[in-house]
PDB file of C-alpha atoms and ligand atoms in Angstrom:
ATOM      1  CA  MET A 298     -12.528 -10.829 -19.306  1.00 75.00           C
ATOM      2  CA  ASN A 299     -16.114  -9.816 -19.274  1.00 91.00           C
ATOM      3  CA  TYR A 300     -16.820  -9.943 -15.623  1.00 97.00           C
ATOM      4  CA  LYS A 301     -15.515  -7.838 -12.717  1.00 96.00           C
ATOM      5  CA  VAL A 302     -15.642  -8.272  -9.002  1.00 96.00           C
ATOM      6  CA  ILE A 303     -15.293  -4.874  -6.942  1.00 96.00           C
ATOM      7  CA  VAL A 304     -14.368  -5.100  -3.207  1.00 94.00           C
ATOM      8  CA  ASN A 305     -14.919  -1.841  -1.492  1.00 91.00           C
ATOM      9  CA  ASP A 306     -15.040  -2.732   2.059  1.00 82.00           C
ATOM     10  CA  SER A 307     -14.547   0.137   4.692  1.00 82.00           C
ATOM     11  CA  LYS A 308     -12.883  -2.457   6.644  1.00 86.00           C
ATOM     12  CA  VAL A 309     -10.051  -3.000   4.306  1.00 91.00           C
ATOM     13  CA  LYS A 310      -7.795  -0.093   5.688  1.00 95.00           C
ATOM     14  CA  PHE A 311      -4.751   0.939   7.196  1.00 97.00           C
ATOM     15  CA  SER A 312      -3.555   3.902   9.532  1.00 97.00           C
ATOM     16  CA  ALA A 313       0.272   5.001   8.818  1.00 98.00           C
ATOM     17  CA  CYS A 314       2.570   7.542   8.928  1.00 97.00           C
ATOM     18  CA  HIS A 315       4.999   8.605   6.293  1.00 96.00           C
ATOM     19  CA  PHE A 316       6.851  11.626   4.630  1.00 94.00           C
ATOM     20  CA  LEU A 317       7.507  12.490   1.157  1.00 91.00           C
ATOM     21  CA  LYS A 318      10.867  13.807  -0.070  1.00 84.00           C
ATOM     22  CA  GLU A 319      11.255  17.805  -0.597  1.00 75.00           C
ATOM     23  CA  HIS A 320       7.317  18.166  -0.973  1.00 77.00           C
ATOM     24  CA  ILE A 321       6.187  21.671   0.486  1.00 80.00           C
ATOM     25  CA  LYS A 322       3.732  19.736   2.832  1.00 83.00           C
ATOM     26  CA  CYS A 323       4.357  16.215   2.690  1.00 84.00           C
ATOM     27  CA  SER A 324       7.961  16.357   3.616  1.00 86.00           C
ATOM     28  CA  ARG A 325       6.822  16.545   7.308  1.00 91.00           C
ATOM     29  CA  LEU A 326       6.093  13.278   8.966  1.00 94.00           C
ATOM     30  CA  HIS A 327       2.141  13.047   9.138  1.00 95.00           C
ATOM     31  CA  GLY A 328      -0.265  10.191   8.865  1.00 96.00           C
ATOM     32  CA  HIS A 329      -3.412   8.932   6.931  1.00 96.00           C
ATOM     33  CA  ASN A 330      -6.193   6.479   7.196  1.00 96.00           C
ATOM     34  CA  TYR A 331      -5.767   4.845   3.939  1.00 97.00           C
ATOM     35  CA  TYR A 332      -8.831   3.124   2.382  1.00 96.00           C
ATOM     36  CA  VAL A 333      -7.854   0.313  -0.197  1.00 96.00           C
ATOM     37  CA  SER A 334     -10.583  -0.741  -2.943  1.00 96.00           C
ATOM     38  CA  VAL A 335      -9.876  -3.480  -5.539  1.00 97.00           C
ATOM     39  CA  GLU A 336     -11.416  -4.493  -8.612  1.00 97.00           C
ATOM     40  CA  ILE A 337     -10.417  -7.825 -10.571  1.00 97.00           C
ATOM     41  CA  SER A 338     -11.667  -8.597 -14.074  1.00 97.00           C
ATOM     42  CA  ASP A 339     -11.520 -11.819 -15.659  1.00 96.00           C
ATOM     43  CA  ASN A 340     -13.921 -14.686 -17.351  1.00 95.00           C
ATOM     44  CA  LEU A 341     -15.797 -16.894 -14.979  1.00 95.00           C
ATOM     45  CA  ASP A 342     -14.330 -19.889 -13.559  1.00 93.00           C
ATOM     46  CA  GLY A 343     -15.895 -23.277 -12.990  1.00 93.00           C
ATOM     47  CA  ASN A 344     -17.780 -21.855 -10.004  1.00 92.00           C
ATOM     48  CA  TYR A 345     -19.252 -18.927 -12.228  1.00 94.00           C
ATOM     49  CA  PHE A 346     -16.787 -16.571 -10.104  1.00 95.00           C
ATOM     50  CA  VAL A 347     -14.156 -14.001 -11.065  1.00 96.00           C
ATOM     51  CA  VAL A 348     -12.831 -14.600  -7.462  1.00 96.00           C
ATOM     52  CA  ASP A 349     -14.390 -15.359  -4.404  1.00 94.00           C
ATOM     53  CA  PHE A 350     -15.430 -12.127  -2.597  1.00 92.00           C
ATOM     54  CA  MET A 351     -14.915 -13.433   0.870  1.00 93.00           C
ATOM     55  CA  GLU A 352     -11.390 -14.900  -0.095  1.00 94.00           C
ATOM     56  CA  LEU A 353     -10.407 -11.779  -1.825  1.00 95.00           C
ATOM     57  CA  THR A 354     -11.398  -9.650   1.257  1.00 95.00           C
ATOM     58  CA  LYS A 355      -9.671 -11.740   3.648  1.00 95.00           C
ATOM     59  CA  THR A 356      -6.425 -11.494   1.174  1.00 96.00           C
ATOM     60  CA  LEU A 357      -6.714  -7.736   1.085  1.00 96.00           C
ATOM     61  CA  LYS A 358      -6.925  -7.431   4.976  1.00 96.00           C
ATOM     62  CA  GLU A 359      -3.751  -9.732   5.270  1.00 97.00           C
ATOM     63  CA  ILE A 360      -1.778  -7.493   2.769  1.00 97.00           C
ATOM     64  CA  VAL A 361      -2.653  -4.299   4.643  1.00 97.00           C
ATOM     65  CA  LYS A 362      -2.195  -5.693   8.098  1.00 97.00           C
ATOM     66  CA  PRO A 363       1.726  -5.305   8.187  1.00 97.00           C
ATOM     67  CA  LEU A 364       1.272  -1.532   7.444  1.00 98.00           C
ATOM     68  CA  ASP A 365      -1.245  -0.767  10.101  1.00 98.00           C
ATOM     69  CA  HIS A 366      -0.112   1.598  12.580  1.00 98.00           C
ATOM     70  CA  TYR A 367       3.523   1.914  11.342  1.00 98.00           C
ATOM     71  CA  ILE A 368       5.993   4.499   9.859  1.00 98.00           C
ATOM     72  CA  LEU A 369       6.465   3.509   6.247  1.00 98.00           C
ATOM     73  CA  ILE A 370       9.998   3.739   5.140  1.00 97.00           C
ATOM     74  CA  PRO A 371      10.778   3.553   1.407  1.00 97.00           C
ATOM     75  CA  LEU A 372      13.931   1.427   1.003  1.00 96.00           C
ATOM     76  CA  GLU A 373      14.605   2.336  -2.534  1.00 96.00           C
ATOM     77  CA  ALA A 374      14.438   6.381  -2.050  1.00 94.00           C
ATOM     78  CA  LYS A 375      17.498   7.628  -3.876  1.00 92.00           C
ATOM     79  CA  ASP A 376      18.594  10.210  -1.800  1.00 91.00           C
ATOM     80  CA  PHE A 377      17.655   8.585   1.759  1.00 92.00           C
ATOM     81  CA  SER A 378      20.305   7.124   4.117  1.00 96.00           C
ATOM     82  CA  ILE A 379      18.993   4.367   6.170  1.00 96.00           C
ATOM     83  CA  LYS A 380      21.016   3.204   8.903  1.00 97.00           C
ATOM     84  CA  LYS A 381      19.787   0.461  11.556  1.00 95.00           C
ATOM     85  CA  ASP A 382      21.452   0.537  14.648  1.00 92.00           C
ATOM     86  CA  GLY A 383      20.449  -1.975  17.317  1.00 94.00           C
ATOM     87  CA  GLU A 384      16.749  -1.149  18.455  1.00 97.00           C
ATOM     88  CA  SER A 385      16.668   1.884  16.239  1.00 97.00           C
ATOM     89  CA  VAL A 386      16.863   3.202  12.731  1.00 98.00           C
ATOM     90  CA  GLU A 387      18.239   6.556  11.642  1.00 97.00           C
ATOM     91  CA  ILE A 388      16.867   8.007   8.230  1.00 96.00           C
ATOM     92  CA  THR A 389      18.602  10.799   6.809  1.00 95.00           C
ATOM     93  CA  THR A 390      16.620  12.965   3.803  1.00 92.00           C
ATOM     94  CA  PRO A 391      17.957  15.770   1.987  1.00 88.00           C
ATOM     95  CA  THR A 392      15.758  18.070   4.569  1.00 87.00           C
ATOM     96  CA  ARG A 393      15.376  15.959   7.696  1.00 91.00           C
ATOM     97  CA  ARG A 394      16.934  13.267  10.158  1.00 94.00           C
ATOM     98  CA  TYR A 395      14.811  10.954  12.026  1.00 96.00           C
ATOM     99  CA  VAL A 396      15.296   8.231  14.461  1.00 97.00           C
ATOM    100  CA  PHE A 397      12.593   5.771  15.142  1.00 98.00           C
ATOM    101  CA  PRO A 398      12.277   2.531  17.065  1.00 98.00           C
ATOM    102  CA  LEU A 399      12.747  -0.298  14.512  1.00 97.00           C
ATOM    103  CA  SER A 400       9.607  -1.809  16.038  1.00 97.00           C
ATOM    104  CA  ASP A 401       7.565   1.008  14.813  1.00 98.00           C
ATOM    105  CA  VAL A 402       8.900   0.740  11.135  1.00 98.00           C
ATOM    106  CA  CYS A 403       7.653  -0.734   8.299  1.00 98.00           C
ATOM    107  CA  PHE A 404      10.208  -0.851   5.177  1.00 98.00           C
ATOM    108  CA  LEU A 405       8.919  -1.224   1.897  1.00 98.00           C
ATOM    109  CA  PRO A 406      10.522  -1.920  -1.249  1.00 97.00           C
ATOM    110  CA  LEU A 407       9.576   1.370  -3.037  1.00 97.00           C
ATOM    111  CA  PRO A 408      11.278   4.447  -4.005  1.00 96.00           C
ATOM    112  CA  ALA A 409       8.763   6.526  -2.344  1.00 95.00           C
ATOM    113  CA  THR A 410       5.486   6.118  -0.123  1.00 97.00           C
ATOM    114  CA  THR A 411       3.141   7.750  -2.480  1.00 96.00           C
ATOM    115  CA  SER A 412      -0.403   6.284  -2.742  1.00 96.00           C
ATOM    116  CA  GLU A 413       0.281   5.661  -6.161  1.00 97.00           C
ATOM    117  CA  LEU A 414       3.291   3.386  -5.272  1.00 98.00           C
ATOM    118  CA  LEU A 415       1.312   1.878  -2.422  1.00 98.00           C
ATOM    119  CA  ALA A 416      -1.598   0.941  -4.913  1.00 98.00           C
ATOM    120  CA  LYS A 417       1.295  -0.582  -7.141  1.00 98.00           C
ATOM    121  CA  TYR A 418       2.663  -2.593  -3.971  1.00 98.00           C
ATOM    122  CA  ILE A 419      -0.780  -3.968  -2.837  1.00 98.00           C
ATOM    123  CA  HIS A 420      -1.510  -4.863  -6.568  1.00 98.00           C
ATOM    124  CA  ASP A 421       1.665  -6.637  -7.101  1.00 98.00           C
ATOM    125  CA  LYS A 422       1.049  -8.687  -3.835  1.00 98.00           C
ATOM    126  CA  LEU A 423      -2.538  -9.557  -5.283  1.00 97.00           C
ATOM    127  CA  LYS A 424      -1.066 -10.488  -8.707  1.00 97.00           C
ATOM    128  CA  LEU A 425       1.184 -13.172  -7.119  1.00 97.00           C
ATOM    129  CA  ILE A 426      -2.140 -14.872  -6.010  1.00 96.00           C
ATOM    130  CA  TYR A 427      -4.296 -13.708  -9.066  1.00 95.00           C
ATOM    131  CA  LYS A 428      -1.909 -14.221 -11.736  1.00 93.00           C
ATOM    132  CA  ASN A 429      -3.732 -13.913 -14.922  1.00 92.00           C
ATOM    133  CA  LYS A 430      -6.518 -11.470 -14.096  1.00 96.00           C
ATOM    134  CA  LYS A 431      -6.625  -7.650 -14.624  1.00 97.00           C
ATOM    135  CA  ILE A 432      -6.418  -6.217 -11.302  1.00 98.00           C
ATOM    136  CA  LEU A 433      -7.290  -2.418 -10.252  1.00 98.00           C
ATOM    137  CA  VAL A 434      -6.120  -1.324  -7.124  1.00 98.00           C
ATOM    138  CA  LYS A 435      -7.195   2.053  -5.511  1.00 97.00           C
ATOM    139  CA  VAL A 436      -5.578   3.544  -2.437  1.00 97.00           C
ATOM    140  CA  GLY A 437      -7.228   6.649  -0.784  1.00 96.00           C
ATOM    141  CA  GLU A 438      -5.388   9.140   1.557  1.00 92.00           C
ATOM    142  CA  SER A 439      -8.994  10.606   2.177  1.00 87.00           C
ATOM    143  CA  LYS A 440     -12.277  10.499   0.411  1.00 85.00           C
ATOM    144  CA  SER A 441     -11.193  12.921  -2.381  1.00 92.00           C
ATOM    145  CA  SER A 442      -7.646  11.915  -2.828  1.00 94.00           C
ATOM    146  CA  ILE A 443      -7.407   8.519  -4.409  1.00 96.00           C
ATOM    147  CA  ALA A 444      -4.596   6.938  -6.424  1.00 97.00           C
ATOM    148  CA  SER A 445      -4.640   3.795  -8.366  1.00 98.00           C
ATOM    149  CA  TYR A 446      -2.729   0.950 -10.354  1.00 98.00           C
ATOM    150  CA  GLU A 447      -4.056  -1.181 -12.918  1.00 98.00           C
ATOM    151  CA  GLU A 448      -2.582  -3.976 -14.758  1.00 95.00           C
TER     152      GLU A 448
HETATM  153 ZN1   ZN B 784       0.918  11.899   2.975  1.00 77.82          ZN
END
């Protein structure tokens, strides 16, 4: 795995809101403009590519599109009660109760919607496509706050 491609395209982004359990500030509903970048390492293929940049960028945009302009809800949060009722969903946390229109919510199979876990979520989607390659995903909540997952 001597070669690496890096996609750090400012167009690979999504805006979403979320809340974190029992955090002093982040337990309130708030939003971020998330930026996603990816590094993939491997040997070269028959076309002397690690991966095709255009294909990787397109795939990344497709992975983050379902998150864009939604409220991110972690389905595996231990202390959350999530009840769907018709067109709405009620979410009860240890400190809050929210009711959102179902159409505004994106449920994620995660225990929390931290940037670290969002990076792993995106990583795992990429890994389904780029199976034997080493993949690093970075998710930035701002220019100075970036989390990553690599495997
Ligand atoms: Zn946040």
